[in-house]
Steps between C-alpha positions, in 0.01 A plus 500: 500500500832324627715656743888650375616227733253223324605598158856480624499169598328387200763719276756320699377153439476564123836618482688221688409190323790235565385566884124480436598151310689364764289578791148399478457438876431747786781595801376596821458816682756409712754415192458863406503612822835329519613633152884408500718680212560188355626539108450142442132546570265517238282716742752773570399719170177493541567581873760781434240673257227526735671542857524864503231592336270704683193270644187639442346831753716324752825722474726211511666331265428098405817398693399683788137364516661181603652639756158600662339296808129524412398461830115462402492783229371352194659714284800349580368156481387542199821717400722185583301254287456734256891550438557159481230413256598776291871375503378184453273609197812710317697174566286282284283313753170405337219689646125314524182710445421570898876592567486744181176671647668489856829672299241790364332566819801493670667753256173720528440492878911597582453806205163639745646484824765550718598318776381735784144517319543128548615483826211754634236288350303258739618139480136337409500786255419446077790620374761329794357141418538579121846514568514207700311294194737607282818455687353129552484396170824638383668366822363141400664551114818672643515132715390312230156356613375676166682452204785303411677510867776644631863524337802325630720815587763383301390433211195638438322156455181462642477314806171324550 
């Protein structure tokens, strides 16, 4: 079963289709990270939709995951990715098979935990290096090593 935040960000996508047509590459996490207000940018609805929405069992909003320092906690690591991607996704990047699995897991693992059950677990531990997989593989499409590369930030062009 998908996630409220999953569904969301597939609703989204559906519903903004002149973005999803005009950006089929990926921005980074630091793009969103650096999220300017910019009107001009195709980016900024899809941006403004999901910023304050509530993030998962983390009690923080999208926005403020960003703002996070994940010093080692996986769940932020994976968090960070995670927003990204799904921006990305709801933007109109195209997704590949492995980065559409790590997009499910990642949706499922952030709906079971928290990040203090996260942070408490050992590092070597199952569920810690799941998150690390996952955050891999969507940090390698958010950067464009999978898929059809990175945007230019100006025009939503792809960039590889």
């Amino acid at each position: 079963m998908k996630s409220s935040a999953l569904a969301m960000i597939i609703a989204l996508s559906a519903v903004m289709p002149d973005a999803r047509a005009e950006a089929q590459c990926q921005f980074t996490q630091g793009y969103w990270q650096n999220r300017a207000q910019n009107a001009n940018d195709l980016s900024t609805e899809v941006w403004m939709a999901i910023r304050d929405q509530p993030f998962y069992l983390s009690s923080l909003s999208y926005r403020q995951v960003l703002q996070v320092a994940p010093k080692g906690n996986a769940y932020w690591i994976l968090a960070h990715q995670l927003v990204a991607a799904q921006s990305n996704y709801a933007l109109g990047a195209e997704s590949v098979d492995i980065v559409s699995a790590a997009l499910a897991r990642g949706d499922q693992l952030m709906a079971q935990y928290t990040p203090d059950q996260i942070a408490a677990m050992p590092k070597n531990g199952e569920v810690r290096q799941e998150l690390i997989a996952v955050s891999r593989v969507l940090d390698d499409w958010n950067n464009g090593l999978i898929g059809t590369g990175t945007c230019d930030a100006g025009t939503g062009a792809g960039g590889n």
